[in-house]
Amino acid sequence: MLVTTQPIAASHTPSHASSSLTSAVSSGRWTAAVPRWRQHSSTRRTVSKISCKRVSLVDAGTGEARVLTIEPPEKLKTTVVLKARVTVHFKEKRKIENITILSTLLGKLMYKNWLFIELISSELDPATGEEKTTGQIEAKYVSNKDDFYTFEASIKVSGSFGTVGAVRLDNDHEREMFIKDVTVFPDGDESDAVSFHCESWVIDNEKNFNDDRRVFFSLKSYLPSQTPEGLKMLRKRELETIRGNGYGERLAIDRIYDYDVYNDLGDLTTANLRPVLGGSKELPYPRRCRTGRTKTKNVNGEFTELRVSDNYVPRDEAFSEDKQQAFTTKFILAGLHALEVLKVLKDREASFPSMAAIDALFEDGFKNMPAPEEGGTVAGYIFSVIKDSVFDILKGDFAGMKHMLDEILDFETPEVHQRDKLAWFRDQEFARETLAGMNPMNIKLVTESEFPIVSQLDEETYGPRESLLTKELIEEQINGVMTAEEAIKNKKLFMLDYHDALLPYVNMVRELSESRDSKVNTTLYGSRTLFFLTKDGTLKPIAIELTRPKNKKTGKLQWREVFTPGGSVTDSWLWQLAKTHVLAHDTGYHQLINHWLRTHCCVEPYIIAANRQLSQMHPIYRLLHPHFRYTMEINAQARANLINAGGIIENNFSPNKYCLELSSVVYRDFWRFDMEALPNDLIRRGMAVQGKDGKLELTIEDYPYANDGLLIWNAIKDWASDYVKHYYPTAKDIVDDEELQGWWTEVRTKGHADKQDEPWWPMLDSHENLVQVLTTIMWITSGHHAAVNFGQYPFAGYFPNRPTIARKNIPLEMGRQGMKELVENPEKVLLDTLPSQQQALLVLVTLNLLSSHSPEEEYMGTHVEPAWTAERGIRSAFNKFQVRMKDILDQIDEWNEDPRRRNRHGPGVVPYTLLRPCDGNPFDEKSEMEMGIPNSISI
Ligand SMILES: [Fe+2]
């Protein structure tokens, strides 16, 4: 046993939260008292001077993370001198404030100590059984490079100190500072340095008498049961602090993670009243981050929070200042939202005057736009308002951001239009994009059990359930090459099915446009589109069925019609219009479900639960952490400016005010965690089957999203498997890990509380299940999100190719008058169906923004967490993953050059690169689609 005669830093008991305060109640009033840890601040304790004996860095050939351990021979009382180097960054503001920061910094440097560090042993003091620390030592300014300042402290440590398990930092500066990292090494021997990866904002909270000292653990990861004695209490307290007590309004400086329902999308006005999403059987929803803002009861008796432009997120979830584009994102989204609120145009519904006018958008910065009736160009006006409003917010500062803004508002020709000016019109492209476009996640096989096609909706409410897509119609459209039964048996028939999901909303959406003083112009159908798989492996669309349900209020009967490519000019135009409606359905489902709900929204609870239940020294926290970067922040911005009542999404997508409610209903009826795994999703849609050897066989061999996605999925799974095996030798270790079990329980019971009783939630009771859960989460945040996010502008930027909204009913439904308009001016009917000029421009700006990569993005396979490299076993597993990702990159490039793969290669065909791993140079003259797969959902 090692013995020390004098406990180090005896004056500093471990102190956090309430135990650190000596507040007193006096005469019925709270009297502010000096926190205990501050009571000795004027005489910060250092260790007594004794000689150095021995320092060893334990790696010991075990491959475990390096730790710094002081190990003197027994009975010798010694000290060693360690250096602690802290790298910090101060919050940047406007130029004038930078000067203030600088002068403050200089003043502080000269007159006051403001950064203190203490080392904490992994062992408890054997004499007292309490925490063993060095006491707080002042860290002095050494140098700065760019925006980062280096401070160092010399710390004399007892020879019996043991392993340095954590560092505790105290910011006495009046401003918050970003602690990048801390390295500790024997004085004079930096080669033996150990790192503490921090990447966290630390505030001086002295005025509030809160213990704001922050603890950071070493890179060595520990399961809870393995936690060294000296760190157990710290580990527990850190999690308690992060969980908070569930009360009070959160401040921007807080770092508390908690849950709430989506109750701040609307406001109290009738027009913007929206139901609370989450917390009910009818409208269940994943939880978002609790802000604690005051709730008000609305006329429907629901408690809602008043909307704000800046939603709280825990401090370290906020975008970094370096993420200039993200910073700009906020302002552009705010600017766009302001435009929606201001309703800047007299004629918000003006259609484009011609298809040529749409093309002109991309040719000369709107200058070729024909003038609307009032004079001037609508597009140019919107553009200037957006730009002016953003510039106004920026107040002339930040040249870099201005440059970025110019780039975002400079519309390049979307790739699908750049490569083939007629792609938007072609049936082949319409079908190809269901396999290799921005929404390859809804195409499904028609199976024998689903034929004849029948709706699951109530006939009494919606009208007849049997589809008009009959055996006879199918056989006619495939020219009798086989029977419908044979086509189904041979897996040749596929469908995009937006019938049952949309039909219940058709009458409600139409009512929005039909009221006398309505400013809304939209419409909706339920739709089904059938495709036939041809010999060359491509899909051919053969029929579209549009349905309007019966309306009990108006007495209107159900209306439905089947459209086919047809031979006549009339049929051809009707077919094109039917495709436009289906594309609006598909684009809406993509945005609201496959993008927002399944990635951004469903992932937030995993993040909240991970921070509340998994210590930062937990290996699973360290595996998932890069996959959670900036998601809470972008979601908070989306709540403020995108998905809110009257916001950009509602005003520019067909379901209008029902957009988010629709996503809640799909969450209720469709979403299952286990089906979010790519292989299960493909099997569920009939797009793959599991062979006898366990391998997946794709129903359509050349299905680029599935081809590339499965490569990525399998690589992630192997990486997760190696990682899990390293830390959990047996299944019992998984079951006994109370933090891991706590995390998963909370994901189910709090984060996805409305679905907590579903039987399909996997249990974390085996390696297989844990790996599957982790792989699913890592896939959703990386591959799934990349596949639906970065193709938005390249495919939907040219909006005739993928309109977000269809505004006009198809002429056949409108009877004689509708057909008359079609005959007289078919192009006008199409242009009146497509988004208005204002809608198109707003969507263009939004998609351009949302499809772009951040300059400081972290990509899967190239970004390495410090804790991964610190552990030999993990380092080699990650190296394997990296090599694998490089191989996948080469494979994808090869496939895109393969003429046999017609769904990704051909004249004017956009190659499929959305799941192409980063080659190390994301910005090296690449399109947004081929830059790589970001680890997290950050845009
Ligand atoms: Fe996104």
PDB file of C-alpha atoms and ligand atoms in Angstrom, residues 591 595-596 599-600 634-635 785-786 788-790 792 850 937-939, ligand 1:
ATOM      1  CA  GLN A 591     -39.370  16.072 -46.565  1.00  0.00           C
ATOM      2  CA  HIS A 595     -36.061  13.518 -43.852  1.00  0.00           C
ATOM      3  CA  TRP A 596     -37.550  15.405 -40.906  1.00  0.00           C
ATOM      4  CA  THR A 599     -33.760  11.438 -39.081  1.00  0.00           C
ATOM      5  CA  HIS A 600     -33.833  14.881 -37.411  1.00  0.00           C
ATOM      6  CA  ILE A 634     -30.444  22.441 -36.346  1.00  0.00           C
ATOM      7  CA  ASN A 635     -33.673  20.953 -34.987  1.00  0.00           C
ATOM      8  CA  HIS A 785     -29.647  11.367 -43.657  1.00  0.00           C
ATOM      9  CA  ALA A 786     -27.028  11.955 -46.358  1.00  0.00           C
ATOM     10  CA  VAL A 788     -32.221  12.245 -48.271  1.00  0.00           C
ATOM     11  CA  ASN A 789     -30.514  15.541 -47.518  1.00  0.00           C
ATOM     12  CA  PHE A 790     -27.827  16.436 -50.021  1.00  0.00           C
ATOM     13  CA  GLN A 792     -32.503  18.100 -52.394  1.00  0.00           C
ATOM     14  CA  LEU A 850     -30.122  22.691 -46.657  1.00  0.00           C
ATOM     15  CA  ILE A 937     -27.386  15.411 -38.930  1.00  0.00           C
ATOM     16  CA  SER A 938     -26.114  18.964 -38.847  1.00  0.00           C
ATOM     17  CA  ILE A 939     -28.090  20.653 -41.625  1.00  0.00           C
TER      18      ILE A 939
HETATM   19 FE    FE B   1     -31.239  17.470 -42.862  1.00  0.00          FE
END
